[in-house]
């Protein structure tokens, strides 16, 4: 009796573990990105994977899902008790392991339904059954709470909806283990909330999830257990119960205590430096489609000014239109610097006038991914390190090395291609490139998106340093707490208009929302 | 520890395999044909011929490489080579215009043709493939119109100086071309000086440099190759003018692509046009000028080719665009843009040139030559893709 009982327990425990990754080691060019990493995931749990930028989270998941095939890494993967040797992503998908990557991978010109069944078409004898495709897609959309026409073209949908399509796609593959690599990085709070609730629902349905995120709030909210990676090694796995504090996770992630999460800066706010007046921008093709509507804002010397608003409020569009009309068509308005009007017809004019814009989309707009860290940092500033149009490469190397060490950019060396860096480190390269251009007005668009806690603090410190030097900073962010802490003043934007201006003292989550709600209401009555 | 060292050596080897793979392949191919042809391949006379035969493709490859780095292509160059030849012939043979103005006008027209393509591609944003396909038809047609479907010949002797002339020997050497030997020595000295200066600059900035021994080994090897080559030319008729021209083009364009802002802009435009534009680069201007440059190179190739044929023909330059494009790809350029080197394109062009020449000596027909060239292109690019994926894992 005793022995059978013992055996039974063993069986139960075995079946509880759905995934076991043992001593995983993965190298790139002889450098270890993962060094004997262990990960155990229980069936039906939400398992969070956290760690600094470049800790190896995405790499570990790429090993698991067969992106890096068997033989290119060392160690074992046990899934449902069986050893796995994946030779392609298809192999892992067959077993119900589905990964949703850090960067969305929808095919932009295909419809939502087509994307859901991409590679898994609803077809008979090679002929696609469109009826079935649409109805099945509709069913899946319902499951993920997406209220959208299956025929809508993917790139016309917002990121939140695209994310849901990815999840619907995962469901269509009979997912048992869903891996989400920073799914909420590009989402606003509402959409993030929705997504997290969806994960909790999946959990009830017995689906296991691995969630990678830098947002510790959501990690503590939904996950059952948390595994922490640092420098390519497993530090520990923690049970997420009441006793677990965020500080503990952070300490484990960075290896030291972080006391002041938002570092303080010395206030030395000066006169109005930049002023944007009567700014109106329309769609390039269609002048009647107004996107920015009579915006008036200013930034003082040494001031950090935030622009808050929901996704689609027009913040990025405003920033890009100021940055040498890189977005839309300017209808009217002017930009003043020290009360003198600036000519900003092209991006190079904007740069020459001391304006820099750090994009929110680093892969598509920020970096040349097939080029080195060094060449990316110097790209907008080549004149500075050149004589008679000939680049002083030694100077260039020196500067790249300086930013690599100042910003703690984790790359093999400055000649590594930026495409091979982890997401957070790519962000630091984009920041370096614009800080090196030594701007008077630095426009930051989601500067901490996808960045770990330690690095966030580093970036806040950099921002403070620039402000103390007397630069003006305009900061767009979807993370309201960050804006509330960092900014001296806050503008609230809604539907292309400025609908509120709040001082640091007035600004709270409620007061910001109030501005937006009030505007929405007025629009209802007015229209 | 030992493991680590082996790994390092392995990865150094892998990385360099990519970088020097084609150069090594070229040396192997030369060695192979040197044996197969019983030493004819590297005879001074044959080396000279090889250079003369391939000069125009190499010049086209220099222009094409920049186009390919931007992620585009130019299919019109073959037709434009014929077009330029036709215009030169018309001016020179029918209008009796002297050589210098003819060359200047031809170059200008080449640049204008490039500007024409560049305008549609860069400013109207029509895909390069379509614009230059149209150019291919358009300029072939115009060539036939100008020549009325006939061959115009011969050119004046002086027109051929560039294509088939040799540098004069100011010392009037009897068995040896002394100026040629001297040039070899001068180039060697310049090369040694540049290498040493680079090293000194690096040390000044506190960077790692390769050991003096290794540097001396590298320098000696290259100095020996330079002087063997000039020695070989000196024992025939001296250095062909076109080789001097080619040499300067390679030096200038290598410098421009590696060391100047313009070069960086070209790579960035090809690597990620959107990111380049948001970094303040006027990417449409970059594209435009790259095509103007291509037009200029095509005109140069046109002048040399028509001079070498000593005639302007309606069908001249047929398929040159493909040879130039193949040279770039064999030399490691990427079809999606952002990657490629001038030296690579030259090596790619030489690989094809040596294959052609070697097979001709062996008496292999043009049909087989064509087929083998096709395979070489595929193998070269596949090899490149293979080493790339290897160094990633
Ligand atoms: N293809 C590659 N080539 C070379 N190095 C790579 C490659 N992919 C990842 N690395 C390196 O492996 C390490 C781990 O990267 P990984 O993307 O897994 O980090 P991460 O934990 O997901 O970080 P983030 O939070 O920034 O996304 C980094 O140092 C990165 O530079
Ligand atoms: Mg990652």
PDB file of N, CA, C and O in Angstrom, chain B residues 330-393:
ATOM      1  N   UNK B 330      28.356  38.089 -56.366  1.00  0.00           N
ATOM      2  CA  UNK B 330      29.425  37.122 -56.097  1.00  0.00           C
ATOM      3  C   UNK B 330      30.372  37.720 -55.057  1.00  0.00           C
ATOM      4  O   UNK B 330      30.876  37.033 -54.188  1.00  0.00           O
ATOM      5  N   UNK B 331      30.556  39.022 -55.137  1.00  0.00           N
ATOM      6  CA  UNK B 331      31.447  39.697 -54.203  1.00  0.00           C
ATOM      7  C   UNK B 331      30.821  39.982 -52.847  1.00  0.00           C
ATOM      8  O   UNK B 331      31.355  40.760 -52.070  1.00  0.00           O
ATOM      9  N   UNK B 332      29.674  39.399 -52.562  1.00  0.00           N
ATOM     10  CA  UNK B 332      29.136  39.479 -51.206  1.00  0.00           C
ATOM     11  C   UNK B 332      28.108  40.568 -50.960  1.00  0.00           C
ATOM     12  O   UNK B 332      27.687  40.765 -49.827  1.00  0.00           O
ATOM     13  N   UNK B 333      27.686  41.292 -51.996  1.00  0.00           N
ATOM     14  CA  UNK B 333      26.654  42.307 -51.777  1.00  0.00           C
ATOM     15  C   UNK B 333      25.320  41.615 -51.515  1.00  0.00           C
ATOM     16  O   UNK B 333      25.106  40.492 -51.946  1.00  0.00           O
ATOM     17  N   UNK B 334      24.459  42.308 -50.756  1.00  0.00           N
ATOM     18  CA  UNK B 334      23.182  41.706 -50.417  1.00  0.00           C
ATOM     19  C   UNK B 334      22.078  42.281 -51.293  1.00  0.00           C
ATOM     20  O   UNK B 334      22.010  43.485 -51.517  1.00  0.00           O
ATOM     21  N   UNK B 335      21.220  41.396 -51.784  1.00  0.00           N
ATOM     22  CA  UNK B 335      20.161  41.843 -52.684  1.00  0.00           C
ATOM     23  C   UNK B 335      19.167  42.742 -51.974  1.00  0.00           C
ATOM     24  O   UNK B 335      18.491  43.550 -52.600  1.00  0.00           O
ATOM     25  N   UNK B 336      19.101  42.637 -50.647  1.00  0.00           N
ATOM     26  CA  UNK B 336      18.139  43.491 -49.954  1.00  0.00           C
ATOM     27  C   UNK B 336      18.751  44.811 -49.505  1.00  0.00           C
ATOM     28  O   UNK B 336      18.093  45.610 -48.859  1.00  0.00           O
ATOM     29  N   UNK B 337      20.006  45.041 -49.866  1.00  0.00           N
ATOM     30  CA  UNK B 337      20.594  46.351 -49.616  1.00  0.00           C
ATOM     31  C   UNK B 337      21.375  46.453 -48.324  1.00  0.00           C
ATOM     32  O   UNK B 337      21.263  45.615 -47.438  1.00  0.00           O
ATOM     33  N   UNK B 338      22.203  47.509 -48.249  1.00  0.00           N
ATOM     34  CA  UNK B 338      22.920  47.797 -47.016  1.00  0.00           C
ATOM     35  C   UNK B 338      24.256  47.091 -46.857  1.00  0.00           C
ATOM     36  O   UNK B 338      25.020  47.438 -45.970  1.00  0.00           O
ATOM     37  N   UNK B 339      24.533  46.107 -47.692  1.00  0.00           N
ATOM     38  CA  UNK B 339      25.757  45.328 -47.528  1.00  0.00           C
ATOM     39  C   UNK B 339      26.470  45.171 -48.870  1.00  0.00           C
ATOM     40  O   UNK B 339      25.827  44.913 -49.883  1.00  0.00           O
ATOM     41  N   UNK B 340      27.793  45.309 -48.852  1.00  0.00           N
ATOM     42  CA  UNK B 340      28.592  45.121 -50.063  1.00  0.00           C
ATOM     43  C   UNK B 340      29.825  46.005 -50.031  1.00  0.00           C
ATOM     44  O   UNK B 340      29.832  47.032 -49.355  1.00  0.00           O
ATOM     45  N   UNK B 341      30.878  45.575 -50.729  1.00  0.00           N
ATOM     46  CA  UNK B 341      32.090  46.391 -50.784  1.00  0.00           C
ATOM     47  C   UNK B 341      32.579  46.499 -52.222  1.00  0.00           C
ATOM     48  O   UNK B 341      32.291  45.628 -53.050  1.00  0.00           O
ATOM     49  N   UNK B 342      33.314  47.581 -52.485  1.00  0.00           N
ATOM     50  CA  UNK B 342      33.881  47.791 -53.817  1.00  0.00           C
ATOM     51  C   UNK B 342      34.854  46.658 -54.143  1.00  0.00           C
ATOM     52  O   UNK B 342      34.779  46.041 -55.215  1.00  0.00           O
ATOM     53  N   UNK B 343      35.751  46.371 -53.201  1.00  0.00           N
ATOM     54  CA  UNK B 343      36.729  45.311 -53.442  1.00  0.00           C
ATOM     55  C   UNK B 343      36.008  43.993 -53.730  1.00  0.00           C
ATOM     56  O   UNK B 343      36.378  43.246 -54.632  1.00  0.00           O
ATOM     57  N   UNK B 344      34.952  43.734 -52.971  1.00  0.00           N
ATOM     58  CA  UNK B 344      34.167  42.531 -53.201  1.00  0.00           C
ATOM     59  C   UNK B 344      33.656  42.474 -54.634  1.00  0.00           C
ATOM     60  O   UNK B 344      33.789  41.450 -55.312  1.00  0.00           O
ATOM     61  N   UNK B 345      33.076  43.578 -55.106  1.00  0.00           N
ATOM     62  CA  UNK B 345      32.528  43.609 -56.463  1.00  0.00           C
ATOM     63  C   UNK B 345      33.630  43.374 -57.491  1.00  0.00           C
ATOM     64  O   UNK B 345      33.433  42.675 -58.494  1.00  0.00           O
ATOM     65  N   UNK B 346      34.809  43.962 -57.254  1.00  0.00           N
ATOM     66  CA  UNK B 346      35.930  43.775 -58.186  1.00  0.00           C
ATOM     67  C   UNK B 346      36.355  42.306 -58.186  1.00  0.00           C
ATOM     68  O   UNK B 346      36.565  41.702 -59.245  1.00  0.00           O
ATOM     69  N   UNK B 347      36.442  41.734 -56.994  1.00  0.00           N
ATOM     70  CA  UNK B 347      36.813  40.319 -56.916  1.00  0.00           C
ATOM     71  C   UNK B 347      35.769  39.466 -57.628  1.00  0.00           C
ATOM     72  O   UNK B 347      36.106  38.561 -58.394  1.00  0.00           O
ATOM     73  N   UNK B 348      34.495  39.787 -57.385  1.00  0.00           N
ATOM     74  CA  UNK B 348      33.420  39.067 -58.071  1.00  0.00           C
ATOM     75  C   UNK B 348      33.575  39.166 -59.580  1.00  0.00           C
ATOM     76  O   UNK B 348      33.443  38.172 -60.304  1.00  0.00           O
ATOM     77  N   UNK B 349      33.866  40.377 -60.067  1.00  0.00           N
ATOM     78  CA  UNK B 349      34.058  40.574 -61.503  1.00  0.00           C
ATOM     79  C   UNK B 349      35.255  39.783 -62.013  1.00  0.00           C
ATOM     80  O   UNK B 349      35.203  39.184 -63.091  1.00  0.00           O
ATOM     81  N   UNK B 350      36.320  39.751 -61.220  1.00  0.00           N
ATOM     82  CA  UNK B 350      37.522  39.024 -61.637  1.00  0.00           C
ATOM     83  C   UNK B 350      37.284  37.515 -61.656  1.00  0.00           C
ATOM     84  O   UNK B 350      37.784  36.820 -62.543  1.00  0.00           O
ATOM     85  N   UNK B 351      36.511  37.026 -60.683  1.00  0.00           N
ATOM     86  CA  UNK B 351      36.197  35.595 -60.680  1.00  0.00           C
ATOM     87  C   UNK B 351      35.565  35.212 -62.014  1.00  0.00           C
ATOM     88  O   UNK B 351      35.974  34.256 -62.674  1.00  0.00           O
ATOM     89  N   UNK B 352      34.584  36.030 -62.431  1.00  0.00           N
ATOM     90  CA  UNK B 352      33.924  35.717 -63.706  1.00  0.00           C
ATOM     91  C   UNK B 352      34.878  35.893 -64.876  1.00  0.00           C
ATOM     92  O   UNK B 352      34.879  35.102 -65.817  1.00  0.00           O
ATOM     93  N   UNK B 353      35.685  36.950 -64.796  1.00  0.00           N
ATOM     94  CA  UNK B 353      36.630  37.230 -65.877  1.00  0.00           C
ATOM     95  C   UNK B 353      37.633  36.103 -66.047  1.00  0.00           C
ATOM     96  O   UNK B 353      37.892  35.640 -67.167  1.00  0.00           O
ATOM     97  N   UNK B 354      38.202  35.637 -64.926  1.00  0.00           N
ATOM     98  CA  UNK B 354      39.199  34.569 -64.997  1.00  0.00           C
ATOM     99  C   UNK B 354      38.557  33.285 -65.506  1.00  0.00           C
ATOM    100  O   UNK B 354      39.140  32.566 -66.332  1.00  0.00           O
ATOM    101  N   UNK B 355      37.344  33.021 -65.044  1.00  0.00           N
ATOM    102  CA  UNK B 355      36.640  31.828 -65.531  1.00  0.00           C
ATOM    103  C   UNK B 355      36.477  31.888 -67.047  1.00  0.00           C
ATOM    104  O   UNK B 355      36.800  30.936 -67.762  1.00  0.00           O
ATOM    105  N   UNK B 356      35.988  33.031 -67.516  1.00  0.00           N
ATOM    106  CA  UNK B 356      35.803  33.219 -68.964  1.00  0.00           C
ATOM    107  C   UNK B 356      37.087  32.990 -69.711  1.00  0.00           C
ATOM    108  O   UNK B 356      37.170  32.222 -70.662  1.00  0.00           O
ATOM    109  N   UNK B 357      38.104  33.716 -69.249  1.00  0.00           N
ATOM    110  CA  UNK B 357      39.383  33.711 -69.932  1.00  0.00           C
ATOM    111  C   UNK B 357      40.000  32.314 -69.902  1.00  0.00           C
ATOM    112  O   UNK B 357      40.430  31.783 -70.930  1.00  0.00           O
ATOM    113  N   UNK B 358      40.000  31.706 -68.721  1.00  0.00           N
ATOM    114  CA  UNK B 358      40.593  30.377 -68.577  1.00  0.00           C
ATOM    115  C   UNK B 358      39.891  29.366 -69.470  1.00  0.00           C
ATOM    116  O   UNK B 358      40.532  28.572 -70.163  1.00  0.00           O
ATOM    117  N   UNK B 359      38.560  29.416 -69.462  1.00  0.00           N
ATOM    118  CA  UNK B 359      37.815  28.459 -70.272  1.00  0.00           C
ATOM    119  C   UNK B 359      38.032  28.705 -71.756  1.00  0.00           C
ATOM    120  O   UNK B 359      38.103  27.763 -72.543  1.00  0.00           O
ATOM    121  N   UNK B 360      38.172  29.980 -72.136  1.00  0.00           N
ATOM    122  CA  UNK B 360      38.451  30.279 -73.545  1.00  0.00           C
ATOM    123  C   UNK B 360      39.777  29.654 -73.970  1.00  0.00           C
ATOM    124  O   UNK B 360      39.882  29.063 -75.038  1.00  0.00           O
ATOM    125  N   UNK B 361      40.795  29.812 -73.096  1.00  0.00           N
ATOM    126  CA  UNK B 361      42.106  29.237 -73.424  1.00  0.00           C
ATOM    127  C   UNK B 361      41.986  27.726 -73.592  1.00  0.00           C
ATOM    128  O   UNK B 361      42.584  27.130 -74.478  1.00  0.00           O
ATOM    129  N   UNK B 362      41.174  27.136 -72.740  1.00  0.00           N
ATOM    130  CA  UNK B 362      41.002  25.681 -72.803  1.00  0.00           C
ATOM    131  C   UNK B 362      40.129  25.267 -73.985  1.00  0.00           C
ATOM    132  O   UNK B 362      39.938  24.079 -74.239  1.00  0.00           O
ATOM    133  N   UNK B 363      39.573  26.243 -74.658  1.00  0.00           N
ATOM    134  CA  UNK B 363      38.763  25.936 -75.826  1.00  0.00           C
ATOM    135  C   UNK B 363      37.330  25.554 -75.493  1.00  0.00           C
ATOM    136  O   UNK B 363      36.640  24.931 -76.299  1.00  0.00           O
ATOM    137  N   UNK B 364      36.893  25.917 -74.307  1.00  0.00           N
ATOM    138  CA  UNK B 364      35.500  25.641 -73.959  1.00  0.00           C
ATOM    139  C   UNK B 364      34.627  26.726 -74.590  1.00  0.00           C
ATOM    140  O   UNK B 364      34.935  27.908 -74.528  1.00  0.00           O
ATOM    141  N   UNK B 365      33.540  26.314 -75.190  1.00  0.00           N
ATOM    142  CA  UNK B 365      32.716  27.245 -75.962  1.00  0.00           C
ATOM    143  C   UNK B 365      31.983  28.242 -75.084  1.00  0.00           C
ATOM    144  O   UNK B 365      31.813  28.044 -73.878  1.00  0.00           O
ATOM    145  N   UNK B 366      31.497  29.310 -75.717  1.00  0.00           N
ATOM    146  CA  UNK B 366      30.809  30.388 -75.018  1.00  0.00           C
ATOM    147  C   UNK B 366      29.541  29.863 -74.352  1.00  0.00           C
ATOM    148  O   UNK B 366      29.120  30.365 -73.316  1.00  0.00           O
ATOM    149  N   UNK B 367      28.938  28.833 -74.942  1.00  0.00           N
ATOM    150  CA  UNK B 367      27.723  28.255 -74.378  1.00  0.00           C
ATOM    151  C   UNK B 367      27.975  27.698 -72.978  1.00  0.00           C
ATOM    152  O   UNK B 367      27.251  27.986 -72.030  1.00  0.00           O
ATOM    153  N   UNK B 368      29.039  26.912 -72.876  1.00  0.00           N
ATOM    154  CA  UNK B 368      29.355  26.335 -71.575  1.00  0.00           C
ATOM    155  C   UNK B 368      29.829  27.394 -70.590  1.00  0.00           C
ATOM    156  O   UNK B 368      29.569  27.324 -69.403  1.00  0.00           O
ATOM    157  N   UNK B 369      30.558  28.352 -71.120  1.00  0.00           N
ATOM    158  CA  UNK B 369      31.030  29.434 -70.245  1.00  0.00           C
ATOM    159  C   UNK B 369      29.858  30.097 -69.537  1.00  0.00           C
ATOM    160  O   UNK B 369      29.882  30.342 -68.334  1.00  0.00           O
ATOM    161  N   UNK B 370      28.841  30.375 -70.337  1.00  0.00           N
ATOM    162  CA  UNK B 370      27.642  31.030 -69.815  1.00  0.00           C
ATOM    163  C   UNK B 370      27.018  30.185 -68.705  1.00  0.00           C
ATOM    164  O   UNK B 370      26.713  30.676 -67.616  1.00  0.00           O
ATOM    165  N   UNK B 371      26.872  28.900 -69.002  1.00  0.00           N
ATOM    166  CA  UNK B 371      26.223  28.008 -68.045  1.00  0.00           C
ATOM    167  C   UNK B 371      27.029  27.948 -66.750  1.00  0.00           C
ATOM    168  O   UNK B 371      26.476  28.024 -65.649  1.00  0.00           O
ATOM    169  N   UNK B 372      28.340  27.845 -66.885  1.00  0.00           N
ATOM    170  CA  UNK B 372      29.183  27.728 -65.693  1.00  0.00           C
ATOM    171  C   UNK B 372      29.143  29.009 -64.869  1.00  0.00           C
ATOM    172  O   UNK B 372      29.074  28.991 -63.644  1.00  0.00           O
ATOM    173  N   UNK B 373      29.131  30.147 -65.565  1.00  0.00           N
ATOM    174  CA  UNK B 373      29.030  31.425 -64.848  1.00  0.00           C
ATOM    175  C   UNK B 373      27.762  31.474 -64.003  1.00  0.00           C
ATOM    176  O   UNK B 373      27.760  31.939 -62.868  1.00  0.00           O
ATOM    177  N   UNK B 374      26.682  30.976 -64.593  1.00  0.00           N
ATOM    178  CA  UNK B 374      25.413  30.960 -63.869  1.00  0.00           C
ATOM    179  C   UNK B 374      25.518  30.155 -62.585  1.00  0.00           C
ATOM    180  O   UNK B 374      25.089  30.596 -61.519  1.00  0.00           O
ATOM    181  N   UNK B 375      26.151  28.996 -62.701  1.00  0.00           N
ATOM    182  CA  UNK B 375      26.298  28.144 -61.519  1.00  0.00           C
ATOM    183  C   UNK B 375      27.184  28.808 -60.476  1.00  0.00           C
ATOM    184  O   UNK B 375      26.914  28.740 -59.281  1.00  0.00           O
ATOM    185  N   UNK B 376      28.260  29.456 -60.959  1.00  0.00           N
ATOM    186  CA  UNK B 376      29.183  30.096 -60.023  1.00  0.00           C
ATOM    187  C   UNK B 376      28.457  31.157 -59.203  1.00  0.00           C
ATOM    188  O   UNK B 376      28.629  31.255 -57.987  1.00  0.00           O
ATOM    189  N   UNK B 377      27.596  31.921 -59.871  1.00  0.00           N
ATOM    190  CA  UNK B 377      26.832  32.949 -59.165  1.00  0.00           C
ATOM    191  C   UNK B 377      26.027  32.320 -58.027  1.00  0.00           C
ATOM    192  O   UNK B 377      26.060  32.766 -56.877  1.00  0.00           O
ATOM    193  N   UNK B 378      25.340  31.245 -58.363  1.00  0.00           N
ATOM    194  CA  UNK B 378      24.495  30.594 -57.365  1.00  0.00           C
ATOM    195  C   UNK B 378      25.332  30.040 -56.213  1.00  0.00           C
ATOM    196  O   UNK B 378      25.010  30.229 -55.038  1.00  0.00           O
ATOM    197  N   UNK B 379      26.436  29.378 -56.579  1.00  0.00           N
ATOM    198  CA  UNK B 379      27.279  28.769 -55.541  1.00  0.00           C
ATOM    199  C   UNK B 379      27.850  29.848 -54.618  1.00  0.00           C
ATOM    200  O   UNK B 379      27.862  29.703 -53.404  1.00  0.00           O
ATOM    201  N   UNK B 380      28.300  30.952 -55.227  1.00  0.00           N
ATOM    202  CA  UNK B 380      28.899  32.021 -54.431  1.00  0.00           C
ATOM    203  C   UNK B 380      27.897  32.569 -53.416  1.00  0.00           C
ATOM    204  O   UNK B 380      28.204  32.733 -52.237  1.00  0.00           O
ATOM    205  N   UNK B 381      26.688  32.835 -53.888  1.00  0.00           N
ATOM    206  CA  UNK B 381      25.696  33.423 -52.990  1.00  0.00           C
ATOM    207  C   UNK B 381      25.250  32.406 -51.939  1.00  0.00           C
ATOM    208  O   UNK B 381      25.066  32.735 -50.765  1.00  0.00           O
ATOM    209  N   UNK B 382      25.133  31.150 -52.353  1.00  0.00           N
ATOM    210  CA  UNK B 382      24.755  30.100 -51.398  1.00  0.00           C
ATOM    211  C   UNK B 382      25.837  29.961 -50.334  1.00  0.00           C
ATOM    212  O   UNK B 382      25.552  29.833 -49.147  1.00  0.00           O
ATOM    213  N   UNK B 383      27.088  30.020 -50.767  1.00  0.00           N
ATOM    214  CA  UNK B 383      28.214  29.928 -49.835  1.00  0.00           C
ATOM    215  C   UNK B 383      28.141  31.062 -48.808  1.00  0.00           C
ATOM    216  O   UNK B 383      28.318  30.871 -47.615  1.00  0.00           O
ATOM    217  N   UNK B 384      27.832  32.244 -49.322  1.00  0.00           N
ATOM    218  CA  UNK B 384      27.726  33.409 -48.463  1.00  0.00           C
ATOM    219  C   UNK B 384      26.617  33.226 -47.426  1.00  0.00           C
ATOM    220  O   UNK B 384      26.799  33.472 -46.241  1.00  0.00           O
ATOM    221  N   UNK B 385      25.478  32.747 -47.913  1.00  0.00           N
ATOM    222  CA  UNK B 385      24.340  32.536 -47.008  1.00  0.00           C
ATOM    223  C   UNK B 385      24.698  31.486 -45.966  1.00  0.00           C
ATOM    224  O   UNK B 385      24.360  31.608 -44.790  1.00  0.00           O
ATOM    225  N   UNK B 386      25.433  30.446 -46.409  1.00  0.00           N
ATOM    226  CA  UNK B 386      25.807  29.363 -45.505  1.00  0.00           C
ATOM    227  C   UNK B 386      26.738  29.875 -44.407  1.00  0.00           C
ATOM    228  O   UNK B 386      26.499  29.657 -43.220  1.00  0.00           O
ATOM    229  N   UNK B 387      27.771  30.602 -44.786  1.00  0.00           N
ATOM    230  CA  UNK B 387      28.709  31.093 -43.770  1.00  0.00           C
ATOM    231  C   UNK B 387      28.002  32.071 -42.843  1.00  0.00           C
ATOM    232  O   UNK B 387      28.306  32.142 -41.661  1.00  0.00           O
ATOM    233  N   UNK B 388      27.054  32.822 -43.394  1.00  0.00           N
ATOM    234  CA  UNK B 388      26.333  33.764 -42.556  1.00  0.00           C
ATOM    235  C   UNK B 388      25.555  33.022 -41.479  1.00  0.00           C
ATOM    236  O   UNK B 388      25.601  33.363 -40.316  1.00  0.00           O
ATOM    237  N   UNK B 389      24.850  31.976 -41.859  1.00  0.00           N
ATOM    238  CA  UNK B 389      24.049  31.242 -40.875  1.00  0.00           C
ATOM    239  C   UNK B 389      24.966  30.501 -39.909  1.00  0.00           C
ATOM    240  O   UNK B 389      24.660  30.332 -38.740  1.00  0.00           O
ATOM    241  N   UNK B 390      26.137  30.073 -40.395  1.00  0.00           N
ATOM    242  CA  UNK B 390      27.085  29.387 -39.524  1.00  0.00           C
ATOM    243  C   UNK B 390      27.610  30.327 -38.431  1.00  0.00           C
ATOM    244  O   UNK B 390      27.660  29.969 -37.264  1.00  0.00           O
ATOM    245  N   UNK B 391      27.970  31.524 -38.824  1.00  0.00           N
ATOM    246  CA  UNK B 391      28.565  32.421 -37.829  1.00  0.00           C
ATOM    247  C   UNK B 391      27.521  32.927 -36.847  1.00  0.00           C
ATOM    248  O   UNK B 391      27.830  33.542 -35.848  1.00  0.00           O
ATOM    249  N   UNK B 392      26.240  32.653 -37.161  1.00  0.00           N
ATOM    250  CA  UNK B 392      25.184  33.050 -36.235  1.00  0.00           C
ATOM    251  C   UNK B 392      24.963  32.042 -35.136  1.00  0.00           C
ATOM    252  O   UNK B 392      24.432  32.367 -34.092  1.00  0.00           O
ATOM    253  N   UNK B 393      25.335  30.796 -35.411  1.00  0.00           N
ATOM    254  CA  UNK B 393      25.009  29.750 -34.444  1.00  0.00           C
ATOM    255  C   UNK B 393      26.214  29.329 -33.613  1.00  0.00           C
ATOM    256  O   UNK B 393      27.328  29.596 -33.961  1.00  0.00           O
TER     257      UNK B 393
END
